[in-house]
Amino acid sequence: VVQSLASSAHATTLEGGAQTISLFPTASQLAIKQLGINGGGVFGVNSAHPLENPTPLTTLITAISVNVMGWAAFFAFGRSVMAKKEVRALVVAAFLMLGAAGAALYVIESQPAPALVAADVSTSAGNMEGKEVRFGVPASVAWATQTTGASNGSVNSMHASYMPLGGAVTMFLMQLGEILPGGIGSGIAVMVLMAMLAVFVAGLMVGRTPEYLGKKIEAREIQFAMFVVLIVPLSVLGFSAVAAVLPEALAGLLNKGPHGLSEILYAYTSATGNNGSAFAGLSANAPWWDTTLGLAMLLGRFVPAVAVLAVAGALVAKPRLAPSAGTLPTHGPLFIGLLIGVILILGGLQFFPALSLGPIVEHFDMLQFMARF
């Protein structure tokens, strides 16, 4: 269908050369791509292409489209289970983490590129490598934050060209399980499981059986929740460990050393999270990468779905309990802080060692390079 709809136009440049311009009914596909959080672009450079995303206004509209259905799923869930206050707490927690990630990414990318510093070229634009000049750093990092917080792989800048810590931020947003707000329905599903783990931790602290949304959270529910929490690091780190030593996998890397490891980590993180974006240097069209990335997508999509359904089935059979004096309120600032802590500790403990060997090492290499000038 794509081939039948695609066409091209031939133009003569001002210098007298010939140029072939790819054409496509882009507008009709862009709405599906962004609202459906698919992320696959009809042009090779995705939403950085001027025929797909020509102005800051289209950037704003399409970036909002990425998240509107994911956030709507949060509020739809709150209405369906009659727990609006509890779900608002989940929204606040997700929004705070997403905002903090976006702010960090902006600070990181606002710094000048090391090569410009070495060449003694002053610039106030920040790191513009891999970014469109019509968007600049602000629109680029805002897009990167939203598309990695959701399971949407569209890009308007090249994440592989970000500063090392900038690439780490985009990876970490996906490694959290893409719950900020994540996919349509899948983000709220995983966030509810994180909330269950948070009340479970609180219950252990005070020695009471934890409750969430009026249901007792017992061993069975926590076991299924842990399937969801553990499948992401199992897939990402397991496949990455093998790929880091396998010659067939290493042949697809553009870069060696820490950035090469970042390419591997990003690929499996994106595939497991069903995001779809990539570090552009990796040539993944090879039997090893096609097979293992496909398996990572299957693990990341279907194992959490089955586990969430199992949790739902276990909870629906339990009676709804009235709040008591020992029930932890799950709609206030205390719970929001506890939930954020559980999410970050789980993500940090699972992925920080791997990130330390990839983007964090690359960051210190960059600092050492800049110190020479």
mmCIF file of C-alpha atoms in Angstrom:
data_model
loop_
_atom_site.group_PDB
_atom_site.id
_atom_site.type_symbol
_atom_site.label_atom_id
_atom_site.label_comp_id
_atom_site.label_asym_id
_atom_site.label_seq_id
_atom_site.Cartn_x
_atom_site.Cartn_y
_atom_site.Cartn_z
ATOM 1 C CA VAL A 1 0.000 0.000 0.000
ATOM 2 C CA VAL A 2 2.811 2.394 0.860
ATOM 3 C CA GLN A 3 4.552 1.711 -2.433
ATOM 4 C CA SER A 4 1.361 2.245 -4.396
ATOM 5 C CA LEU A 5 0.697 5.587 -2.695
ATOM 6 C CA ALA A 6 4.236 6.891 -2.847
ATOM 7 C CA SER A 7 5.482 8.963 -5.750
ATOM 8 C CA SER A 8 8.264 11.414 -6.443
ATOM 9 C CA ALA A 9 8.879 14.729 -8.107
ATOM 10 C CA HIS A 10 11.976 15.751 -9.994
ATOM 11 C CA ALA A 11 13.311 19.263 -9.538
ATOM 12 C CA THR A 12 16.271 21.299 -10.675
ATOM 13 C CA THR A 13 18.240 23.043 -7.972
ATOM 14 C CA LEU A 14 19.519 26.621 -8.129
ATOM 15 C CA GLU A 15 22.972 25.232 -8.888
ATOM 16 C CA GLY A 16 21.562 23.353 -11.892
ATOM 17 C CA GLY A 17 21.644 19.899 -10.334
ATOM 18 C CA ALA A 18 18.830 17.340 -10.307
ATOM 19 C CA GLN A 19 16.949 16.400 -7.149
ATOM 20 C CA THR A 20 14.310 13.749 -6.556
ATOM 21 C CA ILE A 21 11.740 14.679 -3.903
ATOM 22 C CA SER A 22 9.725 11.832 -2.372
ATOM 23 C CA LEU A 23 5.998 12.536 -2.152
ATOM 24 C CA PHE A 24 3.316 10.827 -0.097
ATOM 25 C CA PRO A 25 -0.193 11.616 1.237
ATOM 26 C CA THR A 26 1.507 12.412 4.526
ATOM 27 C CA ALA A 27 -1.245 14.232 6.409
ATOM 28 C CA SER A 28 -3.615 11.253 6.372
ATOM 29 C CA GLN A 29 -0.928 8.939 7.720
ATOM 30 C CA LEU A 30 0.490 11.368 10.261
ATOM 31 C CA ALA A 31 -2.714 11.456 12.305
ATOM 32 C CA ILE A 32 -2.713 7.657 12.503
ATOM 33 C CA LYS A 33 0.974 7.599 13.343
ATOM 34 C CA GLN A 34 0.746 10.083 16.213
ATOM 35 C CA LEU A 35 -2.715 9.462 17.681
ATOM 36 C CA GLY A 36 -2.170 5.718 17.449
ATOM 37 C CA ILE A 37 1.353 6.214 18.918
ATOM 38 C CA ASN A 38 2.892 4.046 16.224
ATOM 39 C CA GLY A 39 5.752 6.376 15.373
ATOM 40 C CA GLY A 40 6.769 4.925 12.034
ATOM 41 C CA GLY A 41 7.361 7.710 9.555
ATOM 42 C CA VAL A 42 6.859 7.551 5.803
ATOM 43 C CA PHE A 43 10.149 9.404 5.320
ATOM 44 C CA GLY A 44 13.527 8.159 6.465
ATOM 45 C CA VAL A 45 14.116 11.041 8.879
ATOM 46 C CA ASN A 46 10.607 10.748 10.309
ATOM 47 C CA SER A 47 9.174 13.918 11.862
ATOM 48 C CA ALA A 48 12.337 15.871 11.086
ATOM 49 C CA HIS A 49 11.292 15.866 7.407
ATOM 50 C CA PRO A 50 9.911 19.237 6.241
ATOM 51 C CA LEU A 51 7.069 17.598 4.288
ATOM 52 C CA GLU A 52 5.943 15.764 7.440
ATOM 53 C CA ASN A 53 6.657 18.353 10.112
ATOM 54 C CA PRO A 54 7.379 21.735 8.512
ATOM 55 C CA THR A 55 6.917 24.246 11.360
ATOM 56 C CA PRO A 56 6.984 24.625 15.154
ATOM 57 C CA LEU A 57 3.169 24.689 15.050
ATOM 58 C CA THR A 58 2.977 21.241 13.451
ATOM 59 C CA THR A 59 5.534 20.093 16.011
ATOM 60 C CA LEU A 60 3.259 21.245 18.827
ATOM 61 C CA ILE A 61 0.130 19.667 17.345
ATOM 62 C CA THR A 62 1.718 16.319 16.546
ATOM 63 C CA ALA A 63 3.593 16.152 19.857
ATOM 64 C CA ILE A 64 0.325 16.678 21.726
ATOM 65 C CA SER A 65 -1.244 13.949 19.595
ATOM 66 C CA VAL A 66 1.376 11.493 20.844
ATOM 67 C CA ASN A 67 0.216 11.783 24.435
ATOM 68 C CA VAL A 68 -3.435 12.752 24.366
ATOM 69 C CA MET A 69 -4.795 9.192 24.131
ATOM 70 C CA GLY A 70 -2.351 7.858 26.705
ATOM 71 C CA TRP A 71 -3.346 10.464 29.280
ATOM 72 C CA ALA A 72 -7.019 9.977 28.391
ATOM 73 C CA ALA A 73 -6.649 6.276 29.261
ATOM 74 C CA PHE A 74 -5.612 7.270 32.792
ATOM 75 C CA PHE A 75 -8.778 9.291 33.341
ATOM 76 C CA ALA A 76 -10.970 6.687 31.618
ATOM 77 C CA PHE A 77 -9.632 4.080 34.036
ATOM 78 C CA GLY A 78 -10.352 6.360 36.991
ATOM 79 C CA ARG A 79 -13.962 6.728 35.902
ATOM 80 C CA SER A 80 -14.429 3.013 35.248
ATOM 81 C CA VAL A 81 -13.203 1.944 38.705
ATOM 82 C CA MET A 82 -14.715 4.992 40.463
ATOM 83 C CA ALA A 83 -11.341 6.071 41.791
ATOM 84 C CA LYS A 84 -10.776 9.501 40.279
ATOM 85 C CA LYS A 85 -8.660 10.815 43.154
ATOM 86 C CA GLU A 86 -6.371 7.792 43.113
ATOM 87 C CA VAL A 87 -5.833 8.013 39.372
ATOM 88 C CA ARG A 88 -5.161 11.744 39.595
ATOM 89 C CA ALA A 89 -2.308 10.843 41.938
ATOM 90 C CA LEU A 90 -0.914 8.525 39.263
ATOM 91 C CA VAL A 91 -1.195 11.316 36.693
ATOM 92 C CA VAL A 92 0.632 13.764 38.968
ATOM 93 C CA ALA A 93 3.421 11.243 39.622
ATOM 94 C CA ALA A 94 3.820 10.527 35.912
ATOM 95 C CA PHE A 95 3.723 14.205 34.989
ATOM 96 C CA LEU A 96 6.331 15.134 37.607
ATOM 97 C CA MET A 97 8.738 12.467 36.381
ATOM 98 C CA LEU A 98 8.174 13.404 32.743
ATOM 99 C CA GLY A 99 8.671 17.093 33.513
ATOM 100 C CA ALA A 100 11.871 16.405 35.445
ATOM 101 C CA ALA A 101 13.224 14.298 32.578
ATOM 102 C CA GLY A 102 12.387 17.010 30.068
ATOM 103 C CA ALA A 103 14.059 19.687 32.178
ATOM 104 C CA ALA A 104 17.181 17.553 32.609
ATOM 105 C CA LEU A 105 17.310 16.831 28.883
ATOM 106 C CA TYR A 106 17.006 20.531 28.065
ATOM 107 C CA VAL A 107 19.864 21.447 30.421
ATOM 108 C CA ILE A 108 22.061 18.711 28.948
ATOM 109 C CA GLU A 109 21.399 19.607 25.313
ATOM 110 C CA SER A 110 21.707 23.342 25.899
ATOM 111 C CA GLN A 111 25.447 22.869 26.377
ATOM 112 C CA PRO A 112 27.700 23.438 23.358
ATOM 113 C CA ALA A 113 28.957 20.390 21.498
ATOM 114 C CA PRO A 114 32.478 19.284 22.519
ATOM 115 C CA ALA A 115 33.775 19.582 18.955
ATOM 116 C CA LEU A 116 32.765 23.257 18.867
ATOM 117 C CA VAL A 117 34.442 23.882 22.200
ATOM 118 C CA ALA A 118 37.601 22.203 20.905
ATOM 119 C CA ALA A 119 37.487 24.376 17.776
ATOM 120 C CA ASP A 120 36.952 27.495 19.919
ATOM 121 C CA VAL A 121 33.649 28.221 18.199
ATOM 122 C CA SER A 122 31.242 29.933 20.590
ATOM 123 C CA THR A 123 27.508 29.218 20.194
ATOM 124 C CA SER A 124 24.434 29.860 22.267
ATOM 125 C CA ALA A 125 22.306 27.335 20.386
ATOM 126 C CA GLY A 126 23.538 24.356 22.396
ATOM 127 C CA ASN A 127 24.188 20.936 20.904
ATOM 128 C CA MET A 128 22.650 21.233 17.436
ATOM 129 C CA GLU A 129 24.141 18.046 16.010
ATOM 130 C CA GLY A 130 21.320 15.885 14.661
ATOM 131 C CA LYS A 131 18.703 18.607 15.224
ATOM 132 C CA GLU A 132 16.713 20.669 12.747
ATOM 133 C CA VAL A 133 17.541 24.380 12.894
ATOM 134 C CA ARG A 134 13.866 25.267 12.519
ATOM 135 C CA PHE A 135 13.169 23.473 15.826
ATOM 136 C CA GLY A 136 16.363 23.990 17.817
ATOM 137 C CA VAL A 137 17.046 22.435 21.190
ATOM 138 C CA PRO A 138 13.734 23.238 22.993
ATOM 139 C CA ALA A 139 11.355 21.645 20.481
ATOM 140 C CA SER A 140 13.731 18.754 19.886
ATOM 141 C CA VAL A 141 14.121 17.745 23.529
ATOM 142 C CA ALA A 142 10.427 18.285 24.243
ATOM 143 C CA TRP A 143 9.606 15.865 21.439
ATOM 144 C CA ALA A 144 12.243 13.356 22.558
ATOM 145 C CA THR A 145 10.903 13.405 26.119
ATOM 146 C CA GLN A 146 7.307 12.863 25.083
ATOM 147 C CA THR A 147 7.959 10.119 22.548
ATOM 148 C CA THR A 148 10.188 8.075 24.852
ATOM 149 C CA GLY A 149 7.805 8.576 27.775
ATOM 150 C CA ALA A 150 5.095 7.167 25.523
ATOM 151 C CA SER A 151 5.494 4.104 23.322
ATOM 152 C CA ASN A 152 5.869 6.243 20.217
ATOM 153 C CA GLY A 153 9.003 5.999 18.103
ATOM 154 C CA SER A 154 8.623 9.178 16.067
ATOM 155 C CA VAL A 155 11.568 11.562 16.235
ATOM 156 C CA ASN A 156 12.227 15.093 15.062
ATOM 157 C CA SER A 157 15.916 14.892 16.017
ATOM 158 C CA MET A 158 18.477 12.109 16.062
ATOM 159 C CA HIS A 159 18.857 10.707 19.574
ATOM 160 C CA ALA A 160 22.233 9.170 18.739
ATOM 161 C CA SER A 161 23.604 12.699 18.303
ATOM 162 C CA TYR A 162 22.497 13.846 21.740
ATOM 163 C CA MET A 163 25.011 14.393 24.501
ATOM 164 C CA PRO A 164 25.822 11.085 26.245
ATOM 165 C CA LEU A 165 23.673 11.909 29.268
ATOM 166 C CA GLY A 166 20.915 13.111 26.935
ATOM 167 C CA GLY A 167 20.853 9.703 25.289
ATOM 168 C CA ALA A 168 20.781 8.144 28.758
ATOM 169 C CA VAL A 169 17.674 10.160 29.680
ATOM 170 C CA THR A 170 15.767 8.991 26.602
ATOM 171 C CA MET A 171 16.773 5.398 27.317
ATOM 172 C CA PHE A 172 15.822 5.630 30.974
ATOM 173 C CA LEU A 173 12.345 6.955 30.171
ATOM 174 C CA MET A 174 11.720 3.803 28.138
ATOM 175 C CA GLN A 175 13.358 1.565 30.723
ATOM 176 C CA LEU A 176 10.883 2.741 33.350
ATOM 177 C CA GLY A 177 8.300 0.744 31.417
ATOM 178 C CA GLU A 178 6.962 3.571 29.262
ATOM 179 C CA ILE A 179 4.399 4.688 31.807
ATOM 180 C CA LEU A 180 4.738 8.439 31.288
ATOM 181 C CA PRO A 181 2.011 8.046 30.019
ATOM 182 C CA GLY A 182 2.991 5.015 27.938
ATOM 183 C CA GLY A 183 0.860 3.355 25.315
ATOM 184 C CA ILE A 184 -2.895 3.711 25.044
ATOM 185 C CA GLY A 185 -4.063 1.638 28.004
ATOM 186 C CA SER A 186 -0.742 -0.086 28.592
ATOM 187 C CA GLY A 187 0.734 2.924 30.398
ATOM 188 C CA ILE A 188 -2.034 3.102 32.987
ATOM 189 C CA ALA A 189 -1.996 -0.689 33.374
ATOM 190 C CA VAL A 190 1.689 -0.791 34.300
ATOM 191 C CA MET A 191 1.361 2.339 36.454
ATOM 192 C CA VAL A 192 -1.379 0.637 38.488
ATOM 193 C CA LEU A 193 0.942 -2.315 39.057
ATOM 194 C CA MET A 194 3.625 0.118 40.239
ATOM 195 C CA ALA A 195 1.085 1.630 42.625
ATOM 196 C CA MET A 196 0.344 -1.865 43.942
ATOM 197 C CA LEU A 197 4.055 -2.417 44.549
ATOM 198 C CA ALA A 198 4.215 0.936 46.349
ATOM 199 C CA VAL A 199 1.395 0.033 48.751
ATOM 200 C CA PHE A 200 2.968 -3.400 49.201
ATOM 201 C CA VAL A 201 6.235 -1.756 50.275
ATOM 202 C CA ALA A 202 4.303 0.550 52.617
ATOM 203 C CA GLY A 203 2.461 -2.448 54.038
ATOM 204 C CA LEU A 204 5.742 -4.173 54.796
ATOM 205 C CA MET A 205 6.906 -1.070 56.653
ATOM 206 C CA VAL A 206 3.922 -0.943 58.988
ATOM 207 C CA GLY A 207 3.108 -4.652 59.134
ATOM 208 C CA ARG A 208 -0.350 -4.486 57.547
ATOM 209 C CA THR A 209 -1.882 -6.176 54.535
ATOM 210 C CA PRO A 210 -1.702 -3.576 51.735
ATOM 211 C CA GLU A 211 -4.834 -2.362 49.962
ATOM 212 C CA TYR A 212 -5.303 -0.518 46.695
ATOM 213 C CA LEU A 213 -8.575 0.673 45.168
ATOM 214 C CA GLY A 214 -10.412 -1.127 47.951
ATOM 215 C CA LYS A 215 -8.836 -4.510 47.239
ATOM 216 C CA LYS A 216 -6.345 -6.445 49.330
ATOM 217 C CA ILE A 217 -3.005 -6.827 47.586
ATOM 218 C CA GLU A 218 -1.618 -10.242 48.420
ATOM 219 C CA ALA A 219 1.210 -12.500 47.271
ATOM 220 C CA ARG A 220 -0.504 -13.613 44.043
ATOM 221 C CA GLU A 221 -0.947 -10.075 42.743
ATOM 222 C CA ILE A 222 2.612 -9.093 43.655
ATOM 223 C CA GLN A 223 4.004 -12.154 41.893
ATOM 224 C CA PHE A 224 2.242 -11.215 38.667
ATOM 225 C CA ALA A 225 3.311 -7.584 39.082
ATOM 226 C CA MET A 226 6.919 -8.703 39.379
ATOM 227 C CA PHE A 227 6.617 -10.513 36.037
ATOM 228 C CA VAL A 228 5.916 -7.112 34.466
ATOM 229 C CA VAL A 229 8.722 -5.378 36.370
ATOM 230 C CA LEU A 230 11.334 -8.042 35.589
ATOM 231 C CA ILE A 231 10.554 -8.789 31.945
ATOM 232 C CA VAL A 232 11.948 -5.436 30.757
ATOM 233 C CA PRO A 233 15.432 -5.833 32.291
ATOM 234 C CA LEU A 234 15.453 -9.535 31.391
ATOM 235 C CA SER A 235 14.870 -8.719 27.739
ATOM 236 C CA VAL A 236 16.977 -5.546 27.506
ATOM 237 C CA LEU A 237 19.971 -6.672 29.533
ATOM 238 C CA GLY A 238 19.854 -10.302 28.451
ATOM 239 C CA PHE A 239 19.878 -9.608 24.723
ATOM 240 C CA SER A 240 22.342 -6.714 25.162
ATOM 241 C CA ALA A 241 24.799 -8.921 27.043
ATOM 242 C CA VAL A 242 24.847 -11.472 24.235
ATOM 243 C CA ALA A 243 24.978 -8.832 21.490
ATOM 244 C CA ALA A 244 27.937 -7.112 23.170
ATOM 245 C CA VAL A 245 30.159 -10.176 22.605
ATOM 246 C CA LEU A 246 28.667 -11.749 19.469
ATOM 247 C CA PRO A 247 30.545 -10.892 16.243
ATOM 248 C CA GLU A 248 27.350 -11.066 14.136
ATOM 249 C CA ALA A 249 25.753 -8.436 16.370
ATOM 250 C CA LEU A 250 28.819 -6.217 16.668
ATOM 251 C CA ALA A 251 29.055 -6.030 12.885
ATOM 252 C CA GLY A 252 25.953 -3.809 12.883
ATOM 253 C CA LEU A 253 27.461 -1.112 15.099
ATOM 254 C CA LEU A 254 28.658 2.178 13.674
ATOM 255 C CA ASN A 255 30.608 3.100 16.818
ATOM 256 C CA LYS A 256 32.782 1.136 19.164
ATOM 257 C CA GLY A 257 33.346 1.546 22.887
ATOM 258 C CA PRO A 258 30.748 3.123 25.209
ATOM 259 C CA HIS A 259 28.667 4.645 22.403
ATOM 260 C CA GLY A 260 28.494 1.259 20.702
ATOM 261 C CA LEU A 261 27.107 -0.222 23.919
ATOM 262 C CA SER A 262 24.604 2.628 24.036
ATOM 263 C CA GLU A 263 23.467 1.694 20.523
ATOM 264 C CA ILE A 264 22.874 -1.884 21.696
ATOM 265 C CA LEU A 265 21.094 -0.856 24.903
ATOM 266 C CA TYR A 266 18.902 1.651 23.081
ATOM 267 C CA ALA A 267 17.896 -0.895 20.426
ATOM 268 C CA TYR A 268 16.707 -3.518 22.903
ATOM 269 C CA THR A 269 15.182 -0.932 25.231
ATOM 270 C CA SER A 270 13.175 0.531 22.360
ATOM 271 C CA ALA A 271 12.108 -2.881 21.062
ATOM 272 C CA THR A 272 11.099 -4.241 24.465
ATOM 273 C CA GLY A 273 9.151 -1.079 25.206
ATOM 274 C CA ASN A 274 7.537 -1.197 21.754
ATOM 275 C CA ASN A 275 8.813 2.323 21.162
ATOM 276 C CA GLY A 276 10.426 2.019 17.752
ATOM 277 C CA SER A 277 12.969 4.827 17.851
ATOM 278 C CA ALA A 278 16.653 3.990 17.530
ATOM 279 C CA PHE A 279 20.189 5.253 17.769
ATOM 280 C CA ALA A 280 20.736 5.913 14.086
ATOM 281 C CA GLY A 281 24.190 4.345 13.902
ATOM 282 C CA LEU A 282 22.979 0.782 14.380
ATOM 283 C CA SER A 283 22.374 -1.231 11.190
ATOM 284 C CA ALA A 284 19.693 -3.555 12.505
ATOM 285 C CA ASN A 285 18.616 -5.068 9.178
ATOM 286 C CA ALA A 286 20.486 -8.328 9.738
ATOM 287 C CA PRO A 287 19.333 -11.824 10.837
ATOM 288 C CA TRP A 288 20.576 -11.468 14.427
ATOM 289 C CA TRP A 289 19.040 -8.070 14.990
ATOM 290 C CA ASP A 290 15.798 -8.814 13.146
ATOM 291 C CA THR A 291 15.262 -11.992 15.169
ATOM 292 C CA THR A 292 16.247 -10.788 18.626
ATOM 293 C CA LEU A 293 14.557 -7.403 18.328
ATOM 294 C CA GLY A 294 11.401 -9.200 17.234
ATOM 295 C CA LEU A 295 11.627 -11.492 20.265
ATOM 296 C CA ALA A 296 12.195 -8.466 22.507
ATOM 297 C CA MET A 297 9.029 -6.875 21.113
ATOM 298 C CA LEU A 298 7.040 -10.043 21.784
ATOM 299 C CA LEU A 299 8.338 -10.269 25.357
ATOM 300 C CA GLY A 300 7.763 -6.606 26.072
ATOM 301 C CA ARG A 301 4.240 -6.563 24.638
ATOM 302 C CA PHE A 302 2.593 -9.855 25.545
ATOM 303 C CA VAL A 303 4.118 -10.920 28.872
ATOM 304 C CA PRO A 304 3.032 -7.694 30.632
ATOM 305 C CA ALA A 305 -0.412 -7.931 28.993
ATOM 306 C CA VAL A 306 -0.947 -11.480 30.263
ATOM 307 C CA ALA A 307 0.337 -10.562 33.735
ATOM 308 C CA VAL A 308 -1.943 -7.501 33.940
ATOM 309 C CA LEU A 309 -4.958 -9.615 32.948
ATOM 310 C CA ALA A 310 -4.022 -12.153 35.623
ATOM 311 C CA VAL A 311 -3.840 -9.400 38.245
ATOM 312 C CA ALA A 312 -7.198 -8.018 37.107
ATOM 313 C CA GLY A 313 -8.747 -11.484 37.319
ATOM 314 C CA ALA A 314 -7.398 -12.006 40.831
ATOM 315 C CA LEU A 315 -8.621 -8.609 42.049
ATOM 316 C CA VAL A 316 -12.088 -8.746 40.548
ATOM 317 C CA ALA A 317 -12.893 -11.863 42.578
ATOM 318 C CA LYS A 318 -12.092 -10.094 45.854
ATOM 319 C CA PRO A 319 -14.650 -8.068 47.797
ATOM 320 C CA ARG A 320 -14.267 -4.321 47.932
ATOM 321 C CA LEU A 321 -13.202 -3.178 51.386
ATOM 322 C CA ALA A 322 -14.135 0.038 53.132
ATOM 323 C CA PRO A 323 -11.162 2.216 54.143
ATOM 324 C CA SER A 324 -10.068 1.770 57.742
ATOM 325 C CA ALA A 325 -7.750 3.626 60.104
ATOM 326 C CA GLY A 326 -4.847 1.488 58.895
ATOM 327 C CA THR A 327 -5.458 2.020 55.168
ATOM 328 C CA LEU A 328 -2.757 3.985 53.390
ATOM 329 C CA PRO A 329 -4.315 6.940 51.524
ATOM 330 C CA THR A 330 -3.397 6.532 47.867
ATOM 331 C CA HIS A 331 -4.258 9.989 46.581
ATOM 332 C CA GLY A 332 -2.077 12.382 48.559
ATOM 333 C CA PRO A 333 1.470 13.777 48.310
ATOM 334 C CA LEU A 334 2.900 11.045 50.566
ATOM 335 C CA PHE A 335 1.734 8.301 48.234
ATOM 336 C CA ILE A 336 2.845 10.220 45.145
ATOM 337 C CA GLY A 337 6.351 10.495 46.609
ATOM 338 C CA LEU A 338 6.368 6.818 47.556
ATOM 339 C CA LEU A 339 5.231 5.819 44.068
ATOM 340 C CA ILE A 340 7.912 7.935 42.364
ATOM 341 C CA GLY A 341 10.532 6.471 44.691
ATOM 342 C CA VAL A 342 9.524 2.884 43.917
ATOM 343 C CA ILE A 343 9.568 3.515 40.164
ATOM 344 C CA LEU A 344 12.950 5.243 40.193
ATOM 345 C CA ILE A 345 14.571 2.741 42.557
ATOM 346 C CA LEU A 346 13.401 -0.178 40.450
ATOM 347 C CA GLY A 347 14.623 1.486 37.260
ATOM 348 C CA GLY A 348 17.862 2.656 38.812
ATOM 349 C CA LEU A 349 18.798 -0.653 40.394
ATOM 350 C CA GLN A 350 18.039 -2.584 37.226
ATOM 351 C CA PHE A 351 19.617 -0.383 34.579
ATOM 352 C CA PHE A 352 22.140 1.911 36.262
ATOM 353 C CA PRO A 353 25.050 -0.565 35.955
ATOM 354 C CA ALA A 354 24.482 -0.931 32.201
ATOM 355 C CA LEU A 355 24.046 2.831 31.747
ATOM 356 C CA SER A 356 27.266 3.340 33.704
ATOM 357 C CA LEU A 357 29.176 1.321 31.111
ATOM 358 C CA GLY A 358 27.536 3.101 28.177
ATOM 359 C CA PRO A 359 26.411 6.747 28.207
ATOM 360 C CA ILE A 360 27.845 7.628 31.624
ATOM 361 C CA VAL A 361 31.347 6.409 30.691
ATOM 362 C CA GLU A 362 30.987 8.257 27.379
ATOM 363 C CA HIS A 363 30.089 11.422 29.294
ATOM 364 C CA PHE A 364 33.307 11.280 31.317
ATOM 365 C CA ASP A 365 35.275 10.527 28.159
ATOM 366 C CA MET A 366 33.773 13.693 26.686
ATOM 367 C CA LEU A 367 34.751 15.716 29.752
ATOM 368 C CA GLN A 368 38.289 14.397 29.495
ATOM 369 C CA PHE A 369 38.397 15.381 25.832
ATOM 370 C CA MET A 370 37.141 18.903 26.608
ATOM 371 C CA ALA A 371 39.684 19.303 29.412
ATOM 372 C CA ARG A 372 42.488 19.180 26.838
ATOM 373 C CA PHE A 373 41.383 22.489 25.325
#
